[in-house]
Coordinates of C-alpha atoms in Angstrom, one line a residue:
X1464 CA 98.2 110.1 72.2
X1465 CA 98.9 112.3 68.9
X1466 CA 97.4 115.4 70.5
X1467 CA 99.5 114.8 73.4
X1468 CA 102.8 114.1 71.8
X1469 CA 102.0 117.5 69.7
X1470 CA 101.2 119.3 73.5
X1471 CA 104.6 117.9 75.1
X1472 CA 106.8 120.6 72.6
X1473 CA 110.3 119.3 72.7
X1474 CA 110.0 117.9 76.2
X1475 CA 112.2 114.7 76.2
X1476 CA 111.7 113.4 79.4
X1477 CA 107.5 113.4 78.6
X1478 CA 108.5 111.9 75.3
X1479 CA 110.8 108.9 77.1
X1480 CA 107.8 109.1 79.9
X1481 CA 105.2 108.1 77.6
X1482 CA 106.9 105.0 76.3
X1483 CA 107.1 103.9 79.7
X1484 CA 110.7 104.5 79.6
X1485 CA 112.6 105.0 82.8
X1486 CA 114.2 108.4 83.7
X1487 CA 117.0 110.0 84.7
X1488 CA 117.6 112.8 87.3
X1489 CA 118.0 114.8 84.6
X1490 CA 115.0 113.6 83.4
X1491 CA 113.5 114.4 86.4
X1492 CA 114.7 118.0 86.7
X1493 CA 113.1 118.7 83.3
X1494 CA 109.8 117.6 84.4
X1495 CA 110.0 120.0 87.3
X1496 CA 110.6 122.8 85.3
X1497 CA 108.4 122.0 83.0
X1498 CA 105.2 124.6 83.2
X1499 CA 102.5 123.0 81.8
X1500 CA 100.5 120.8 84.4
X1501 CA 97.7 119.7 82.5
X1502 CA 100.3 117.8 80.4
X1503 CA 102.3 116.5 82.9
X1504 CA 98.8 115.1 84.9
X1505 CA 97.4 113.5 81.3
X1506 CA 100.8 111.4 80.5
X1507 CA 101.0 110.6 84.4
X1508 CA 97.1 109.6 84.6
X1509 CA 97.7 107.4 81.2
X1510 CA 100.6 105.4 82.9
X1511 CA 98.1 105.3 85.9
X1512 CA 95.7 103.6 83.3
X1513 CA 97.9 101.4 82.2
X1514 CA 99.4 99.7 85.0
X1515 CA 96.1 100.2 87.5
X1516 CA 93.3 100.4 85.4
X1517 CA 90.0 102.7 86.9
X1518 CA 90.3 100.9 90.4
X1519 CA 90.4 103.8 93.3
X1520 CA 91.3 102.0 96.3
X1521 CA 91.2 102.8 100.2
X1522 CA 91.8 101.1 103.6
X1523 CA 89.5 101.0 106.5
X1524 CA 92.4 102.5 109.0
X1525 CA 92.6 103.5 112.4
X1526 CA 95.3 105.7 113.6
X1527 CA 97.0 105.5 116.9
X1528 CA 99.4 107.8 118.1
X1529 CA 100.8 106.5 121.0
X1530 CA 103.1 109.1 122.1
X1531 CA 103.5 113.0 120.9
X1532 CA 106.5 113.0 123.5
X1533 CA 109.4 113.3 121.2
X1534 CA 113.5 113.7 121.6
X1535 CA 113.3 115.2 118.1
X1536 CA 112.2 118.5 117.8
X1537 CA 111.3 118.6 113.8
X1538 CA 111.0 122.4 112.4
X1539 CA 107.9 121.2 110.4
X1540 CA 106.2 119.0 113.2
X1541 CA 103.2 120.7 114.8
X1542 CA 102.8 117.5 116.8
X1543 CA 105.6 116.7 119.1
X1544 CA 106.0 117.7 122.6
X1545 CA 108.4 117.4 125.2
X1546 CA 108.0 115.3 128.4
X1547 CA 106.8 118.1 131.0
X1548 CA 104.4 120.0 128.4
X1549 CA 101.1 120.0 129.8
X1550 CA 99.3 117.8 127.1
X1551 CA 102.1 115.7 126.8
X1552 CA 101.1 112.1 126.6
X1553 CA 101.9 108.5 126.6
X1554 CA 99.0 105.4 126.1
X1555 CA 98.8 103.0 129.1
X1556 CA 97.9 99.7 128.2
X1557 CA 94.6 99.7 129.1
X1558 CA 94.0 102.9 127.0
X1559 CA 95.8 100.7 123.4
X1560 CA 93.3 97.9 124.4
X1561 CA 90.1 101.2 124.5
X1562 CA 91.5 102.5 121.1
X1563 CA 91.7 98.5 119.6
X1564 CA 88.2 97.8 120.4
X1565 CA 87.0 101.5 118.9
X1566 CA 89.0 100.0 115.8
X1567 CA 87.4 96.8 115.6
X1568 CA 84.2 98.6 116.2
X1569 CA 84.3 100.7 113.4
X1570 CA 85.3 97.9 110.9
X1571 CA 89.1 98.7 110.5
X1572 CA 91.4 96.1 108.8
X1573 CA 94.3 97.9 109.9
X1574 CA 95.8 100.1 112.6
X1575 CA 98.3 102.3 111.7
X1576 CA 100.6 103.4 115.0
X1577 CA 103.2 105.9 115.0
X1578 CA 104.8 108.2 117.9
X1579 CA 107.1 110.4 118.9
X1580 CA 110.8 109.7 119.7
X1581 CA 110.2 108.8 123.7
X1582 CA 113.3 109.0 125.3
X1583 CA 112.1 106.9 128.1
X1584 CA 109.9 104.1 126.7
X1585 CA 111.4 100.5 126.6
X1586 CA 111.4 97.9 124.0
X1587 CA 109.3 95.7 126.0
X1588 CA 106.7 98.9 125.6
X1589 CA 106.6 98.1 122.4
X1590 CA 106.6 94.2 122.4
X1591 CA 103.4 94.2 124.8
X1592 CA 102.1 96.7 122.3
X1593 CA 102.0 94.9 119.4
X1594 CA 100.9 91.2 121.8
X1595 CA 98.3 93.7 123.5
X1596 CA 96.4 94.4 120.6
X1597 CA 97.2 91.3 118.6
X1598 CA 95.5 89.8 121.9
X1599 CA 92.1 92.2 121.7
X1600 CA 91.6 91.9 118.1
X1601 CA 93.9 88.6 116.2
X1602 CA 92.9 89.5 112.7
X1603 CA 94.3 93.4 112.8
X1604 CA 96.6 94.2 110.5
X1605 CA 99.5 96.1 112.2
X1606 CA 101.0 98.6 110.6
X1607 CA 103.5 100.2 112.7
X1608 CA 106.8 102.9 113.7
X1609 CA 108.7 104.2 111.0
X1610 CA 112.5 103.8 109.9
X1611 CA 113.2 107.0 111.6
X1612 CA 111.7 105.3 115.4
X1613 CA 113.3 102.0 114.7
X1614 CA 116.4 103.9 114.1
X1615 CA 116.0 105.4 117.0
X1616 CA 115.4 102.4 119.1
X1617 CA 118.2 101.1 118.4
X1618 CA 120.4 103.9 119.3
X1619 CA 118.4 104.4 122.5
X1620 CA 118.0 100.7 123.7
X1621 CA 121.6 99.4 122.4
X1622 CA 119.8 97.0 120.4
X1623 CA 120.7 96.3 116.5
X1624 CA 118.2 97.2 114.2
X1625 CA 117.7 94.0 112.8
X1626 CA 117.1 92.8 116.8
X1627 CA 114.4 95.7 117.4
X1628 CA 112.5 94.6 113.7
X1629 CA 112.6 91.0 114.5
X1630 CA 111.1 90.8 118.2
X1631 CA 108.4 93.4 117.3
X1632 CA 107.8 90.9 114.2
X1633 CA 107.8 88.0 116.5
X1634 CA 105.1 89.9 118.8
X1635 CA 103.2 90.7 116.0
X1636 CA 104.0 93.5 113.8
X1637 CA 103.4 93.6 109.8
X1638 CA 104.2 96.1 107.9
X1639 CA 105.8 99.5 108.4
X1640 CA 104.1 102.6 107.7
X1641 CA 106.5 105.4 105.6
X1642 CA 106.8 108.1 107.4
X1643 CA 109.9 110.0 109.0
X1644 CA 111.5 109.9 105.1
X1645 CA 110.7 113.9 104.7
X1646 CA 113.0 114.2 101.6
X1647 CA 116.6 112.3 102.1
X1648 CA 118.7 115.0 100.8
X1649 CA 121.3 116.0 103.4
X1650 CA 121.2 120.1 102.1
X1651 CA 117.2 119.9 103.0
X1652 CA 117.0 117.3 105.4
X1653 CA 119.0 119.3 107.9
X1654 CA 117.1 122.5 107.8
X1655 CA 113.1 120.8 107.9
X1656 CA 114.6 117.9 110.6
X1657 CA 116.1 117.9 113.8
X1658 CA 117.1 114.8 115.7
X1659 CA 116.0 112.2 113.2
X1660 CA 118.0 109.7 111.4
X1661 CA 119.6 110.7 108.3
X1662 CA 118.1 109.8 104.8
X1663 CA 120.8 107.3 104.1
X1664 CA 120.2 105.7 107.8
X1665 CA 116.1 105.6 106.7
X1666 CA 116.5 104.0 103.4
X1667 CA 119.1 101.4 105.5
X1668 CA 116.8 100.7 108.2
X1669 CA 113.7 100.0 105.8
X1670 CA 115.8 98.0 103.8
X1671 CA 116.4 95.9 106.7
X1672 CA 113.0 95.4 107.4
X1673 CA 111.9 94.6 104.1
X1674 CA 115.1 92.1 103.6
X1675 CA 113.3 90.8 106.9
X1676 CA 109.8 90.3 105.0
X1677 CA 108.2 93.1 107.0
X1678 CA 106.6 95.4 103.9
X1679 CA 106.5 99.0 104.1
X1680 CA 105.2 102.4 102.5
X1681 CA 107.1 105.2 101.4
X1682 CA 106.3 108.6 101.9
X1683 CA 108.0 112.0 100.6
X1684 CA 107.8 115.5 102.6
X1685 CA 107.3 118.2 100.3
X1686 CA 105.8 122.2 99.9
X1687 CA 107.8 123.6 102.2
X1688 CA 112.0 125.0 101.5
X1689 CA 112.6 122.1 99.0
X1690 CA 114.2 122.8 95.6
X1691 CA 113.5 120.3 92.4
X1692 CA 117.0 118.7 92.8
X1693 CA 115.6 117.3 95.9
X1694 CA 112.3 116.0 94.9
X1695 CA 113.8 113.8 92.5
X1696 CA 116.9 112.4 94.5
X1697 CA 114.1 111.7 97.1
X1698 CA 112.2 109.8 93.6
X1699 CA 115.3 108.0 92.5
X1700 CA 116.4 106.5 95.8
X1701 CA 112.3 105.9 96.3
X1702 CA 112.9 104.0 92.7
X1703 CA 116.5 102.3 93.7
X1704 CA 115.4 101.0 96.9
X1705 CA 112.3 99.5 95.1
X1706 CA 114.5 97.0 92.4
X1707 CA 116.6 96.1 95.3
X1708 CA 113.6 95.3 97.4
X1709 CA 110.4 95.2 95.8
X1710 CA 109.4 95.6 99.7
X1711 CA 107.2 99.3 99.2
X1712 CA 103.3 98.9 99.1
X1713 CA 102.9 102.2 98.2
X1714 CA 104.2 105.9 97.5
X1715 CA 102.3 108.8 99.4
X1716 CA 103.6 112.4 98.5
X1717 CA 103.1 114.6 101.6
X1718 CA 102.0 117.8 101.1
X1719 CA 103.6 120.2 104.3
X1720 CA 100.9 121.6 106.4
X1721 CA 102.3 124.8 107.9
X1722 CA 100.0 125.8 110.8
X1723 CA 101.9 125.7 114.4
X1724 CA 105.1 124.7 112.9
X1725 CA 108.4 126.1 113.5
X1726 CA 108.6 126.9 110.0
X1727 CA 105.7 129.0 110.4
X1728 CA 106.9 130.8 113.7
X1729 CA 110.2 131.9 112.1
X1730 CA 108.7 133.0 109.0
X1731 CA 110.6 130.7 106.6
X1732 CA 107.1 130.0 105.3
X1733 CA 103.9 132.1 105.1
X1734 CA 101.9 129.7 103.1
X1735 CA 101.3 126.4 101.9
X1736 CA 102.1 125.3 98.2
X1737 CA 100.2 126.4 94.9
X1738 CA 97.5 123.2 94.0
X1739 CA 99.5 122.9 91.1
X1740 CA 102.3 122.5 92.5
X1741 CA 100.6 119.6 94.6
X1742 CA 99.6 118.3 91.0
X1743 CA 103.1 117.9 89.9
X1744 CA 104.1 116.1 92.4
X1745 CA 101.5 113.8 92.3
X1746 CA 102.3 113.3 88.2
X1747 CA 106.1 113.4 88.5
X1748 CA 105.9 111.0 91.5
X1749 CA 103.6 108.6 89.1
X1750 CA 105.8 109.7 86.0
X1751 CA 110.1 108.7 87.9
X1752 CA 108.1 105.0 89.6
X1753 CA 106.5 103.6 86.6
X1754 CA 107.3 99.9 86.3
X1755 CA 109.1 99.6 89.6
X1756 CA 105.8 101.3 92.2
X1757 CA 102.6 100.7 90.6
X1758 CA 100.3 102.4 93.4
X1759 CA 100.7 105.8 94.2
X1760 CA 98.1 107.0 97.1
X1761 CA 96.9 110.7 97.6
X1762 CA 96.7 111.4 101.5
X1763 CA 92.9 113.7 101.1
X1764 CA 93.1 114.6 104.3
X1765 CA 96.7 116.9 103.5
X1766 CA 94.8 118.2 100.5
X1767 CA 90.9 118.0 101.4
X1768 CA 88.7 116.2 99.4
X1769 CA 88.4 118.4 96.6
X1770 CA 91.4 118.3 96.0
X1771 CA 92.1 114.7 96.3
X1772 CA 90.0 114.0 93.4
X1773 CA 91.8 116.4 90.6
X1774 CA 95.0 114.6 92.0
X1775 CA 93.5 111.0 91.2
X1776 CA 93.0 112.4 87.6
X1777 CA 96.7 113.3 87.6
X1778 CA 98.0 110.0 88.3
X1779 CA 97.0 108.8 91.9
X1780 CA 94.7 105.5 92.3
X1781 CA 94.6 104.9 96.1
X1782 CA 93.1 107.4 98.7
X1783 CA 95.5 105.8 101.5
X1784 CA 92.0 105.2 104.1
X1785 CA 89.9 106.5 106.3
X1786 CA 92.5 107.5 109.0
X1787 CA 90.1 107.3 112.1
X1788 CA 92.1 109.4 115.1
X1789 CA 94.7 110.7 113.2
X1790 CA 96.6 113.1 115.1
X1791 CA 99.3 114.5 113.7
X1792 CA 98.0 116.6 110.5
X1793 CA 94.8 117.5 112.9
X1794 CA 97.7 119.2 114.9
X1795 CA 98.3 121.4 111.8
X1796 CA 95.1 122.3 111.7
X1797 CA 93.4 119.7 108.9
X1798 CA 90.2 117.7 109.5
X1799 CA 91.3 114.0 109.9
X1800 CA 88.1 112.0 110.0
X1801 CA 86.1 110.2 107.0
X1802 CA 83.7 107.4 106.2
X1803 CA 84.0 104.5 103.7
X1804 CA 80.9 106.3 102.1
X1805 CA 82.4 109.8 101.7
X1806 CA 85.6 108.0 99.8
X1807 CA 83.2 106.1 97.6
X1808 CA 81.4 109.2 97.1
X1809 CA 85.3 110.9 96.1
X1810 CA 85.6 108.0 93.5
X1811 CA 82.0 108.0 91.9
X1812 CA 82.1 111.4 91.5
X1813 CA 85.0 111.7 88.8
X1814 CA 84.1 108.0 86.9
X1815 CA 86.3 105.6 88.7
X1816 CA 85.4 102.5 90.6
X1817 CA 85.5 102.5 94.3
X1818 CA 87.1 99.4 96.0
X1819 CA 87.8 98.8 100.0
X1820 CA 91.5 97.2 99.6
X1821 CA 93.6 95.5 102.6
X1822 CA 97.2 96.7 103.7
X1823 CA 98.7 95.0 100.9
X1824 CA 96.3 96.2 98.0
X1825 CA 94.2 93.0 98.0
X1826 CA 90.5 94.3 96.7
X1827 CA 88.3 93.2 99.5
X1828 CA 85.0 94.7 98.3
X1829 CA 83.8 97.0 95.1
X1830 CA 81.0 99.2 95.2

């Protein structure tokens, strides 16, 4: 602790960060200027310590995208399609009911579904979804459509959003997964989104769902056009939805895969983030949420495995799962496949203690 207060040179924000103080945007914008990493990682992997102790957790998941056909047409989505594109696709019932028993098969607790903005698709689509599989396999956690597809639902169907959340709870959903957040920040969100729900209508929509006891993750879009400014408004409305709430599981930063993007294609961006920029994120994300998000979760297959494992030494303590049939990062171009034995292997292998969790961070097994 001495040798780091001595290392932090006249930062306040570290010095407020250490005594688990909480901080400010400006606070924030300091720590994002601030150059020195290694520092930033120690302070954010002591608070990590403190409030998680040396469990690394992970969830057997399955992924299942059940549409790529999409209204939206993101600038940094590799995965989206539209309606007539050749490998368009939608899941018939009898395919969800193939996929659920390849989940059950392969141990998951949960099955995490997400699509694309179909223009066509019915609420009942979604209904018989969530009986469909809650029919094949009764104990499957479902974790499923983000703020950004309920919102658009609702606009689509006519339906409230409180209506949409509460007949997919009634046919069996439980939890929400966090994506379609990007970063909330209206000068950003409008030049990496296009067709999606504003930030303020995300944050609204999850709300709802959490004041409706349906829990939810939180995830944050970045390495891409952002400035620091927007990082940490994306952290403090992360951090202000959280006291209102206390509804998010978990934070996952997002590191922006650039292959096949329109990003790419217009040469906005040529290459993906510096690891140490992926580092602070990682730490400042720990380092704005102390006391209000305890579990931060580094997505390995964004970063590779390597990687992964510096960033749980800067402040992560959950590897988010195993991700079986994950589709939308292997459309950038990333491997999205790994076993329970490769993620206990990631854990051993820098001195912390594996542990399978559930959807809601209840320690099943530690190995």
């Amino acid at each position: 602790m001495n040798m780091l207060t001595q290392l932090i040179d006249g930062c306040n924000a570290l010095e407020r960060a250490i005594g688990l103080e909480e901080l400010s945007y400006r606070d924030g914008i300091e720590l994002m200027n601030y150059d020195n990493v290694h520092v930033l990682g120690a302070i954010a992997d002591m608070i990590r310590k403190k409030t998680k102790g040396n469990l690394i957790t992970f969830v057997n998941s399955y992924y299942m995208n059940y549409t790529n056909v999409c209204a939206a047409s993101c600038q940094m989505c590799a995965f989206y399609r539209k309606e007539n594109d050749q490998d368009s696709y939608t899941l018939t019932k009898r395919e969800i009911v193939t996929r659920i028993n390849y989940a059950k098969n392969l141990g998951a607790t949960e099955v995490h579904i997400v699509g694309g903005f179909h223009p066509k698709l019915t609420l009942d689509y979604y209904e018989d979804m969530m009986k469909t599989i809650k029919a094949t396999c009764p104990n499957l956690h479902i974790k499923a459509f983000t703020a950004a597809e309920i919102f658009y639902l609702s606009k689509l169907t006519k339906n409230s959003i409180k209506e949409i959340l509460s007949r997919l709870k009634r046919a069996g959903l439980n939890s929400m997964p966090g994506g379609g957040a990007e970063l909330f920040h209206t000068n950003i969100r409008t030049k990496i989104v296009r067709g999606k729900c504003t930030g303020q209508e995300w944050l609204d929509t999850i709300k709802q769902a959490h004041d409706l006891g349906i829990k939810s993750n939180a995830t944050m879009l970045y390495g891409h056009i952002e400035k620091p400014e927007h990082i940490i408004d994306h952290l403090i409305k992360i951090r202000d939805l959280q006291k209102k709430t206390n509804g998010i599981i978990t934070f996952i930063p997002l590191k922006f895969s650039l292959d096949n993007t329109e990003l790419e294609q217009r040469g906005l961006i040529n290459n993906e983030c510096a690891s140490t920029y992926d580092l602070k994120i990682i730490s400042i994300s720990r380092i704005m949420l102390a006391n209000v998000l305890t579990n931060i979760s580094v997505y390995w297959v964004a970063y590779g495995k390597k990687l992964a494992q510096v960033a749980l030494l800067n402040g992560g303590n959950d590897l988010v799962g195993t991700a079986f049939s994950e589709e939308i990062y292997k459309a950038a171009g990333k491997p999205t496949n790994i076993s329970i034995l490769e993620l206990i292997k990631i854990s051993k292998e820098i001195g912390r203690i594996p542990a399978q969790r559930d959807t809601f961070f209840n320690i099943l097994k530690k190995f």
